[in-house]
Coordinates of C-alpha atoms in Angstrom, one line a residue:
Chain A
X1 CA -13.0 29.9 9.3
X2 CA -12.6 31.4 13.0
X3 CA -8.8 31.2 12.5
X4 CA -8.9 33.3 9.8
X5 CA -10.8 35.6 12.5
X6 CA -8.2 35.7 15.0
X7 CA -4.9 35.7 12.8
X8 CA -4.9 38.4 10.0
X9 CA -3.1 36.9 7.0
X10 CA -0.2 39.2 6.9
X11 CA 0.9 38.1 10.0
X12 CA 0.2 34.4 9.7
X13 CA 2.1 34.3 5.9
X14 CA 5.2 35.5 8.3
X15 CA 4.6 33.0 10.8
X16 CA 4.4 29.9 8.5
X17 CA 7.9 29.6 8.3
X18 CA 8.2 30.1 12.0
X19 CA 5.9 27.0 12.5
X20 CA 8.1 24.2 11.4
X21 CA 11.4 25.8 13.1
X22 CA 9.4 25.8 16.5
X23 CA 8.2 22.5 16.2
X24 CA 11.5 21.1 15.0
X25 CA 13.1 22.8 18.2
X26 CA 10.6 21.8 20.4
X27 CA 10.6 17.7 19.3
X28 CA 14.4 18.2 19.1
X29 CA 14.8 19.4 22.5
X30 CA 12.7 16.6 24.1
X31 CA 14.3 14.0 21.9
X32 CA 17.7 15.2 23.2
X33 CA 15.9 15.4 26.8
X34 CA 15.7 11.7 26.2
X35 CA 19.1 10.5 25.2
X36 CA 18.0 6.7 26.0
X37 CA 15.5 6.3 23.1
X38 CA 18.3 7.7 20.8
X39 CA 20.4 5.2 21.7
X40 CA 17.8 2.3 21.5
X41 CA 17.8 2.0 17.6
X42 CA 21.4 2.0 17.4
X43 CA 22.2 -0.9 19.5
X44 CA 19.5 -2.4 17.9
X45 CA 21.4 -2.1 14.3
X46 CA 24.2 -3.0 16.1
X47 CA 22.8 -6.3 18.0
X48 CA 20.7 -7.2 14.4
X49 CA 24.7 -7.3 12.7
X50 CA 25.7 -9.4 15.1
X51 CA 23.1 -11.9 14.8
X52 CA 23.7 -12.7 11.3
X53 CA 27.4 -13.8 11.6
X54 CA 26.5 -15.7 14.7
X55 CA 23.3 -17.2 12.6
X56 CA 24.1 -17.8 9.3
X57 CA 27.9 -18.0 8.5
X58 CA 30.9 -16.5 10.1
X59 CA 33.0 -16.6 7.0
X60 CA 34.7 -13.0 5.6
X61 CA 33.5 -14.1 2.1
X62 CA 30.2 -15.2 2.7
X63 CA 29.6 -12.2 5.0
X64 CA 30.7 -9.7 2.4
X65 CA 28.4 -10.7 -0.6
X66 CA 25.3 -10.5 2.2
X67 CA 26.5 -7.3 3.8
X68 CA 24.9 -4.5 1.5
X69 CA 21.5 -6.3 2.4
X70 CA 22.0 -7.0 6.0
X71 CA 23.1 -3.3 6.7
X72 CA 20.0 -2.2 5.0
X73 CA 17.8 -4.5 6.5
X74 CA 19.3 -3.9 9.9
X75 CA 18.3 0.1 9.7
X76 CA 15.0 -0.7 8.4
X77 CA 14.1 -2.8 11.5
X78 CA 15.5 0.1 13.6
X79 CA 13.9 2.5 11.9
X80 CA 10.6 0.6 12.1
X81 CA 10.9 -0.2 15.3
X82 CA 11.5 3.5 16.3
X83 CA 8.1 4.5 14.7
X84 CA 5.5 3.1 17.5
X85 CA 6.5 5.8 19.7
X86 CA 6.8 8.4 17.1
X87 CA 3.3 9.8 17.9
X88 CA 2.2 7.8 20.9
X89 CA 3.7 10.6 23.8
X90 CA 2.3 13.2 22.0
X91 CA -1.3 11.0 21.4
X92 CA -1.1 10.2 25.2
X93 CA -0.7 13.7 26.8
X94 CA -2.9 15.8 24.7
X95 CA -0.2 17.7 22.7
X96 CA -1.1 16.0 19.4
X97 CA -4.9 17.4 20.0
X98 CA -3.7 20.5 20.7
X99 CA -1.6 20.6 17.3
X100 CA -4.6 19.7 15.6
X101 CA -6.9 22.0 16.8
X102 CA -4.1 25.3 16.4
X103 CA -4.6 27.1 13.3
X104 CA -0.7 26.4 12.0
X105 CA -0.9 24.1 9.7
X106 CA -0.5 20.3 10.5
X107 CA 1.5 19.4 7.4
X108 CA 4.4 21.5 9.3
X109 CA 3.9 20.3 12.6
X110 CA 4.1 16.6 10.9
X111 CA 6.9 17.5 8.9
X112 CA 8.8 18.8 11.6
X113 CA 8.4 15.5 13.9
X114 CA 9.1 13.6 11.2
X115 CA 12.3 15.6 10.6
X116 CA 13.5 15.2 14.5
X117 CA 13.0 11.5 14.4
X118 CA 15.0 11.2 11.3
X119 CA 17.7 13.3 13.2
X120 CA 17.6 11.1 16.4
X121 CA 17.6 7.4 14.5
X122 CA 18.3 8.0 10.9
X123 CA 21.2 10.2 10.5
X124 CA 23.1 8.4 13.8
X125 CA 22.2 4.6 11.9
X126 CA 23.9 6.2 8.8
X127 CA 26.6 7.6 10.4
X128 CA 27.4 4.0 12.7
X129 CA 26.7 1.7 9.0
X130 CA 30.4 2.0 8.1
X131 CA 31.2 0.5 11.8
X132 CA 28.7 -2.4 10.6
X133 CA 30.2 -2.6 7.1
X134 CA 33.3 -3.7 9.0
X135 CA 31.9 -6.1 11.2
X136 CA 30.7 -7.9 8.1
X137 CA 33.5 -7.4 6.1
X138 CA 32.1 -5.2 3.8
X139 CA 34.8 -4.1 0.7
X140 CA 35.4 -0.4 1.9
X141 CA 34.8 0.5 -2.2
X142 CA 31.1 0.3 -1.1
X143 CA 31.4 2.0 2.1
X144 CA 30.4 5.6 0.0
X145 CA 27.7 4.0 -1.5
X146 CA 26.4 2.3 1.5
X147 CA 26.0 5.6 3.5
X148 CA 25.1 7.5 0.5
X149 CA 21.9 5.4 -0.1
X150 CA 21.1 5.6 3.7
X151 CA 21.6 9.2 4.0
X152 CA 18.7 9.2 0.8
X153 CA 16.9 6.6 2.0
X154 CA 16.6 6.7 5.6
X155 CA 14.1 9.8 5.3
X156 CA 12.0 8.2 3.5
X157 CA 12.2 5.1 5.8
X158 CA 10.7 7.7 8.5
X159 CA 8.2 9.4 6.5
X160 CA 6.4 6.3 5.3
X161 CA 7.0 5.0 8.9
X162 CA 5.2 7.7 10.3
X163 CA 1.7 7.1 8.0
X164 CA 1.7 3.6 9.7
X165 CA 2.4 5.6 13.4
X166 CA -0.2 8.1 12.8
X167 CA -3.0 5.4 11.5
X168 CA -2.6 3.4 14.3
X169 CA -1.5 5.9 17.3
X170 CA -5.0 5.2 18.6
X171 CA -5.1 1.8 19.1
X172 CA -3.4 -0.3 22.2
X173 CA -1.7 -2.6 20.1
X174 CA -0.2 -0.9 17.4
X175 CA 3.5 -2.1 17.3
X176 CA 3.1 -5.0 15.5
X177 CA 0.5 -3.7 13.5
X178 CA 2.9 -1.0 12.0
X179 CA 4.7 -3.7 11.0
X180 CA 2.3 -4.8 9.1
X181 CA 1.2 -1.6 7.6
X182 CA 4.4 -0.4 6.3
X183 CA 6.4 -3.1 5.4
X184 CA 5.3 -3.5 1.9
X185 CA 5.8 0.0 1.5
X186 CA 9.7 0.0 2.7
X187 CA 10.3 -2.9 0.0
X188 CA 11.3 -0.7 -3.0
X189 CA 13.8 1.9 -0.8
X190 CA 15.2 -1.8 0.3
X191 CA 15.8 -2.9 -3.1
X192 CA 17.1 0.3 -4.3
X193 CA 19.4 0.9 -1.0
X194 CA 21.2 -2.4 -1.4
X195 CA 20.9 -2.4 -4.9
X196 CA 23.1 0.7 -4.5
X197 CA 25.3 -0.4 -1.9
X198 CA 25.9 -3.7 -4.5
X199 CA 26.6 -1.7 -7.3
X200 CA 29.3 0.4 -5.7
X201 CA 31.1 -3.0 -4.5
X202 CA 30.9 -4.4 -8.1
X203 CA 32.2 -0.7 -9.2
X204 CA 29.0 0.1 -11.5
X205 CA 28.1 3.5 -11.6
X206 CA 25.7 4.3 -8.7
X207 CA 24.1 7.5 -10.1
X208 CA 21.1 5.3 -11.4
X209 CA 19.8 4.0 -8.1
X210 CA 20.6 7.5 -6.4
X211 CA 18.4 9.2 -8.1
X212 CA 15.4 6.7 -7.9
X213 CA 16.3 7.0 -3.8
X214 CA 16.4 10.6 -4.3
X215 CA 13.3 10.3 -6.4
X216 CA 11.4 8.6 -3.7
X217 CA 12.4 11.1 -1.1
X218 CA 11.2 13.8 -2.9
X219 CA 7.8 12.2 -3.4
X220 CA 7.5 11.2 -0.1
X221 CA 8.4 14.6 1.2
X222 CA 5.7 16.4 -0.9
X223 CA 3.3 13.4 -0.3
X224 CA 3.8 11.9 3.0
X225 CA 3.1 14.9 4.9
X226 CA -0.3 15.0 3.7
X227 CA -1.4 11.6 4.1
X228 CA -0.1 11.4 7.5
X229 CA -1.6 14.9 8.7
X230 CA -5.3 13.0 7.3
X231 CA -4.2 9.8 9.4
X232 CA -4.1 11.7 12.4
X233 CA -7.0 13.6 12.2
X234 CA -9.1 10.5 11.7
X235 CA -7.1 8.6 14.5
X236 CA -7.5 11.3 16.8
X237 CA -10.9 12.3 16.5
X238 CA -12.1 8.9 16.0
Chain B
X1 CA -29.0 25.7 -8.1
X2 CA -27.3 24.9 -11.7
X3 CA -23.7 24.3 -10.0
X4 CA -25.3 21.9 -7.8
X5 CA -26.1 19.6 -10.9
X6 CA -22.5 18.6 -11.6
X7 CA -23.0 15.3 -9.8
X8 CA -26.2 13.0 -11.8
X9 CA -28.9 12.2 -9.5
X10 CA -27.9 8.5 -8.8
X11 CA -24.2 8.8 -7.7
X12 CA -26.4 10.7 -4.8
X13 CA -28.6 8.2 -4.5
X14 CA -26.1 5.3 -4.5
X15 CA -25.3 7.1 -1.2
X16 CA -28.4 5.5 0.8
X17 CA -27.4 2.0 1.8
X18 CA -31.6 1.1 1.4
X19 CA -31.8 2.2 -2.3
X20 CA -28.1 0.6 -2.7
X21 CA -29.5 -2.4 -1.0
X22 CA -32.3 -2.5 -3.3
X23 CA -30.7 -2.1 -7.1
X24 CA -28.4 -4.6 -6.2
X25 CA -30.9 -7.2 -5.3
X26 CA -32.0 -6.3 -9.2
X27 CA -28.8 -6.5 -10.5
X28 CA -27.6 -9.8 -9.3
X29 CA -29.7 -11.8 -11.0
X30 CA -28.0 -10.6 -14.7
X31 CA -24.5 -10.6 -13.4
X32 CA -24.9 -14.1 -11.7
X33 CA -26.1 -16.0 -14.9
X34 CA -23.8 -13.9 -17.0
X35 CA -20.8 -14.7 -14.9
X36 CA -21.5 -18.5 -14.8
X37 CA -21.9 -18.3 -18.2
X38 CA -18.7 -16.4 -19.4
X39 CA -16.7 -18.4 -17.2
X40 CA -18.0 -21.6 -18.0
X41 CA -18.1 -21.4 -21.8
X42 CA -14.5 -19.8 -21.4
X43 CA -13.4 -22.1 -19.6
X44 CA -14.6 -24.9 -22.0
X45 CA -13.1 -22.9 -25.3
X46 CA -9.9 -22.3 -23.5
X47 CA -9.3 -25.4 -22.5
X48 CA -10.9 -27.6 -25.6
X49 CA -11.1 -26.3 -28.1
X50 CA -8.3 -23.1 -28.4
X51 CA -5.1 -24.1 -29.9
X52 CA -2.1 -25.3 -28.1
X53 CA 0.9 -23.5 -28.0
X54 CA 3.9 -24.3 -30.0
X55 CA 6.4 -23.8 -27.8
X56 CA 5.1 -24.0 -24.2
X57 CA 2.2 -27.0 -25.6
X58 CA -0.6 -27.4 -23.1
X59 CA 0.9 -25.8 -20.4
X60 CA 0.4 -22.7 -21.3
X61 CA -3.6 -22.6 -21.3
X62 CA -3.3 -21.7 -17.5
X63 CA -2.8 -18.4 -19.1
X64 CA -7.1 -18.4 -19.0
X65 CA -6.6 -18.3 -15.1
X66 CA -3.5 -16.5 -14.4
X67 CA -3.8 -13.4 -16.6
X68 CA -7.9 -12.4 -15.8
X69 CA -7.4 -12.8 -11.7
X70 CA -4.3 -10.6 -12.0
X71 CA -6.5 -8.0 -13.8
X72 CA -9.0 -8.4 -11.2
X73 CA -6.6 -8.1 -8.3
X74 CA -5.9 -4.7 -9.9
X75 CA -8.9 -3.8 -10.8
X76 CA -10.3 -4.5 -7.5
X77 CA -7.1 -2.4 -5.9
X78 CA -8.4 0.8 -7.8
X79 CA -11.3 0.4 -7.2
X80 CA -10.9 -0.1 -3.3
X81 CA -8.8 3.5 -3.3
X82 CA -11.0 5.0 -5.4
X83 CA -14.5 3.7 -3.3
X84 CA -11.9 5.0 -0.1
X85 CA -11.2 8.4 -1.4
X86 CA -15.1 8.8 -1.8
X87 CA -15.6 7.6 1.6
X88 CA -13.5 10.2 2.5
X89 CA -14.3 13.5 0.7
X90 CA -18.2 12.4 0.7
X91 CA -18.5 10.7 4.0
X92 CA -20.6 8.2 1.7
X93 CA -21.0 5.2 4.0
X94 CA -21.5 2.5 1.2
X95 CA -18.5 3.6 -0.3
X96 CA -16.7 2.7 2.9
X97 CA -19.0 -0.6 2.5
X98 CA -17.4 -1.2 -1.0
X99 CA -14.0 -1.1 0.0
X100 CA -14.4 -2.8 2.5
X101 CA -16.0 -5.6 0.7
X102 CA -12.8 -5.1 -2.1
X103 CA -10.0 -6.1 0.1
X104 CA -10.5 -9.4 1.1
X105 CA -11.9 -10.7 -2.8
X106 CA -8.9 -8.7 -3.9
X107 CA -6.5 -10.1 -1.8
X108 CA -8.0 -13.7 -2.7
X109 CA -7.4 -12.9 -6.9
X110 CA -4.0 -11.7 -5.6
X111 CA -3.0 -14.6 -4.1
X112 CA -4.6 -17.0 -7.0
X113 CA -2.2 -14.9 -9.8
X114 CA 0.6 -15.5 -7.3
X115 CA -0.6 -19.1 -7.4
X116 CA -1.3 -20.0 -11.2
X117 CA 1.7 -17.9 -11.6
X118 CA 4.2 -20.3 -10.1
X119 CA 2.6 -23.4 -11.4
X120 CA 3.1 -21.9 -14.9
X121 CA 6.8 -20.9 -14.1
X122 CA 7.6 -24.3 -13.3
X123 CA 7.5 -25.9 -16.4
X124 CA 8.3 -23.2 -18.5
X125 CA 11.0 -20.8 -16.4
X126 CA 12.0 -23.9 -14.5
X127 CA 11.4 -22.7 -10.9
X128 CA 8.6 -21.9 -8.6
X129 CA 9.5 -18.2 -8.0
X130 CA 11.8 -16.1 -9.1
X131 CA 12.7 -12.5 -7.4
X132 CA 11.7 -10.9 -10.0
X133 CA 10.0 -6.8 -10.8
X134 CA 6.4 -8.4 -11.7
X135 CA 6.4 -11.0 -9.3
X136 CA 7.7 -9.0 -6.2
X137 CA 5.4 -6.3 -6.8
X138 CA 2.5 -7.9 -6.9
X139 CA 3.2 -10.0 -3.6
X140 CA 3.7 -6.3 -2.6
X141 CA 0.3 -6.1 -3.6
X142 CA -1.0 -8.9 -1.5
X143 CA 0.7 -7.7 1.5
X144 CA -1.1 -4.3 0.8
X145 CA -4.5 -6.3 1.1
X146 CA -3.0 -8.0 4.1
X147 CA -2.1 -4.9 5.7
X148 CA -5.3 -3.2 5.1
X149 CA -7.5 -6.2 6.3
X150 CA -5.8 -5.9 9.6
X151 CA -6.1 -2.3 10.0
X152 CA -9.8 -3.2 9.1
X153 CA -10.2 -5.8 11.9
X154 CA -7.9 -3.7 14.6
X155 CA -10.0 -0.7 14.6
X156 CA -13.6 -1.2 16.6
X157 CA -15.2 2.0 15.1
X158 CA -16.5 1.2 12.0
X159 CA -16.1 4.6 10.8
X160 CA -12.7 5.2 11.9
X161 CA -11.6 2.1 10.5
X162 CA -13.0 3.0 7.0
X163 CA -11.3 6.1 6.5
X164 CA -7.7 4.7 8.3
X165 CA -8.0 2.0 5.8
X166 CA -9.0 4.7 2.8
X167 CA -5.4 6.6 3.8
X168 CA -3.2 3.1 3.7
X169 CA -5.2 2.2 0.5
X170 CA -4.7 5.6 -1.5
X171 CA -1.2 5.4 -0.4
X172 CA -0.3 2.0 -1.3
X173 CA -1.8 3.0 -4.8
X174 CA 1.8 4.2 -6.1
X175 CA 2.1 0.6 -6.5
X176 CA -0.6 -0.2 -8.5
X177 CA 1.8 1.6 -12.1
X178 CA 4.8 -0.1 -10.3
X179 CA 2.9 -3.4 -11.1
X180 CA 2.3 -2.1 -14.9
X181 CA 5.4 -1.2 -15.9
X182 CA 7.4 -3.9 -14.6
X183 CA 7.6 -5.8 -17.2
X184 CA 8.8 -2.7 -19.2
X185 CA 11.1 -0.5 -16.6
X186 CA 12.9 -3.6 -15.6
X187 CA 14.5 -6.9 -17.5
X188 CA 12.4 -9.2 -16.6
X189 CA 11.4 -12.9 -17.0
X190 CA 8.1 -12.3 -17.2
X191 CA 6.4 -11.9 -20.3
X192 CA 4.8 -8.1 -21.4
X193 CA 1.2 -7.1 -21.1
X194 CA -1.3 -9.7 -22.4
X195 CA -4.0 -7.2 -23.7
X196 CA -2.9 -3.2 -24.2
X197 CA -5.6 -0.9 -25.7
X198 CA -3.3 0.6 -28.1
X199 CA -2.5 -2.4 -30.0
X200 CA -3.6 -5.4 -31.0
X201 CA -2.5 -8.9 -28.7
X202 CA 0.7 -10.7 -30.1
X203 CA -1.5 -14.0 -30.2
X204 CA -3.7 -15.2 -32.4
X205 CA -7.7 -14.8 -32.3
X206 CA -8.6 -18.2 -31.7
X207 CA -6.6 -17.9 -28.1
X208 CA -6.9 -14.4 -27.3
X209 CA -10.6 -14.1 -27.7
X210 CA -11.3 -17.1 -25.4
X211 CA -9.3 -15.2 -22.8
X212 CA -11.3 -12.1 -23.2
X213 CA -13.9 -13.9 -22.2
X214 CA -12.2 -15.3 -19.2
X215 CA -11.7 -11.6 -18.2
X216 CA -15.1 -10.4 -18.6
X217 CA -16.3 -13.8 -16.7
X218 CA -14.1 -12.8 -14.2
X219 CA -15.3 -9.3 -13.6
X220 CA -18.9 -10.6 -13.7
X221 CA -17.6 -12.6 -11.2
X222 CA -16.3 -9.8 -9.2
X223 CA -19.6 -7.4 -9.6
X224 CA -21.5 -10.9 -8.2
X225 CA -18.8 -11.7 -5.1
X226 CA -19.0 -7.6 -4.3
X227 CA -22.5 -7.3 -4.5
X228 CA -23.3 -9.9 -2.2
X229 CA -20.9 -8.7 0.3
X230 CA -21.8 -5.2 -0.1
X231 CA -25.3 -6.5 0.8
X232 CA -23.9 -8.3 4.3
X233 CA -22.2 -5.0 5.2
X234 CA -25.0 -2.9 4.7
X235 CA -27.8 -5.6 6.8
X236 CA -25.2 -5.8 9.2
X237 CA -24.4 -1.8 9.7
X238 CA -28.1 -0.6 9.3
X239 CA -29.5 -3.5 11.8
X240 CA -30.9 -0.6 14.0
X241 CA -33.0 0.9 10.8
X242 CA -36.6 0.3 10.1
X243 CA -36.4 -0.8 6.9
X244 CA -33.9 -3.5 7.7
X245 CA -36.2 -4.8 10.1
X246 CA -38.9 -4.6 7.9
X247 CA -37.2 -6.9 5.2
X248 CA -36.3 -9.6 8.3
X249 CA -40.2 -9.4 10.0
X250 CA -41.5 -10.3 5.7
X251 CA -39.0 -13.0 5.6

């Protein structure tokens, strides 16, 4: 209640907006501040693609029925292993207190750091997949689908990413932990993503697994937010 | 003092780990007896004396197995978000205690549907496994359980760890109708529900009603199994109170 003290509502219904747009600056500016960890994930992705021709088979055919799958898989791992440090910084020099204890409220500041990381590793991974597709001879008929099913599904990567960051941002070992956590979770935007990716190859119509990917996004957006928010307060104060 | 009524008197009073402790010291001895009971005469019906099948022959009796531990696993999901959520809007501790206590008997019915489930798909699907919506979402399931147990065991605080866990459990519930409608959202090898409440099963009487029993043995089984963890947790949490060392000094 002594929020509701010091703000008067009038001004703080104008400010709400103003919330997310200055946390989304702020965690873009330091993310751009720090061009190495952008670049991290995507040579990741790009070091992941290589293995598998290397590993498995380097043969164009072989390569081009696995491909939908090994993109996807490929950004998953970057994604997930972009989430340890999504809140750790933050944890580690009292911002994320501070952000709990302001009277704006956390579902915005959550949203907006979620929204920068997707910026700095999800956007770039789906803008470098075609470059992948071609390294493993992916039919350029699935190319559209391919970045069309990251571009929907790589938020949703983040957001349920960022529950497993938040529950463990308190603990000294949380990397592989995450892992752990979230894993299970990413398995249906997996199957959907490449299931996507596959159908475009094959020429079926992709609409269908779009808007299941679409569908997710949206849940997770209203969803997410909230359960992560609770996951820090408990994390933090615990 | 009327709107403070909404609640009856004992969901309150399941709140205190001491009067928790003590109904289900009462309780056990029904469920124990009842469970042994239900699971061994359903065990001996299913597998004596209800008719084979006419396609799948004998094989198909694992059914008494299979279908009532992948009801549990379920079951014992739900209830593990549901004890969490309490923990969490109540600060209840024995609902913490119960969900702790779900997730590592869930996980075990979890992995014996997994189990009974392949040994059934050999004969009759012809492979162990098969990628399929039922089967991949409830190994989704177990790595839920897997996942939380190791959230469990990674945080020292034992409050902090039963509300972390609460979060990951009441998110991981989305797949809980995932698992449901599997069988009817996707094409799928695997056959639809078993028991529905709408209608009645596609079997006959003389094999359906032994596997009701199975169920019901099962969660008798369950109630026992929780029970007596529940009881572990709460001894080992409330160590420091009087009344715990008051039961050790009359043993």
């Amino acid at each position: 209640m002594s929020e509701m003290a010091t703000n008067k509502p009038a001004t703080q219904d104008r400010r709400r907006p103003g919330t997310f747009r200055a946390a989304l600056k702020r965690d873009l500016l330091l993310a751009f501040r720090n061009r190495r960890d952008l670049v991290n994930p995507l040579v990741f992705f790009l070091m992941v693609a290589t293995l598998f021709p290397l590993g498995v088979s380097p043969e164009p055919t072989f390569l081009a029925e696995l491909a939908p799958g090994l993109v996807w898989v490929a950004a998953l791992l970057a994604t997930l292993l972009s989430m340890d440090s999504l809140f750790r910084a933050d944890y580690e020099d009292g911002t994320l207190e501070q952000a709990l204890l302001s009277p704006q409220p956390l579902i915005l500041v959550v949203l907006a750091r979620v929204t920068a990381h997707w910026v700095m590793t999800g956007l770039p991974l789906t803008l470098m997949a075609p470059l992948l597709g071609l390294m493993l001879f992916l039919p350029s008929e699935g190319m559209p689908g391919l970045m069309l099913s990251l571009l929907l599904g790589t938020p949703t990567l983040s957001l349920i990413g960022a529950i497993g960051a938040a529950l463990t941002v308190g603990l000294r070992k949380g990397g592989m932990l995450i892992s752990l956590l979230v894993l299970p979770l990413y398995i249906p935007v997996l199957i959907f993503g490449s299931g996507a990716v596959q159908a475009a190859v094959t020429g079926l119509p992709l609409a269908g697994y779009l808007a299941l990917l679409g569908a997710m996004l949206a849940l997770g957006l209203v969803l997410a937010p909230l359960a992560i928010a609770a996951a820090l307060r408990i994390s933090v104060s615990g | 003092m009327a709107e403070k009524k909404w609640m009856p008197r004992w969901f309150y009073q399941l709140a205190s780990p001491r009067w928790c402790y003590g109904i289900t010291g009462k309780l056990l001895p029904i469920f124990a007896p009842l469970a042994l009971a239900l699971l061994l005469g359903g065990t001996v019906w299913a597998l004596l004396f209800a008719p084979a099948d006419y396609q799948q022959g004998n094989s198909f009796r694992i059914i008494y197995i299979h279908v009532p531990s992948a009801i549990l696993a379920q079951s014992c999901y739900m209830l593990m978000a549901i004890a969490g959520a309490i923990g969490l809007i109540w600060k209840m501790k024995v609902a913490d205690m119960v969900a702790k206590s779900c997730a590592p008997i869930g996980a075990s019915m979890a992995l014996l549907a997994l189990a009974t489930g392949a040994i059934w798909g050999k004969p009759t699907w012809g492979s162990w496994w098969v990628w399929d919506a039922r089967l991949t979402s409830m190994l989704i399931l177990l790595f839920l359980y897997f996942g939380i147990m190791a959230l469990h065991a990674a945080i020292e605080d034992a409050t902090t760890a039963a509300q972390s866990t609460a979060v990951l459990a009441l998110v991981g519930l989305v797949n809980i109708p995932i698992i449901k409608y599997s069988v009817e959202w996707w094409n799928t090898l695997h056959q639809p529900a078993t028991f529905k409440l709408t209608e009645r099963p596609a079997m006959p009487a003389e094999m359906w009603v032994p596997l009701l029993v199975m169920v019901l043995g099962f969660y008798c089984f369950f109630a026992v199994t929780l029970m007596l963890r529940l009881r572990h947790e709460i001894l080992g949490r409330e160590r420091r109170s009087g009344w715990v060392r008051e039961l050790v000094e009359q043993r």
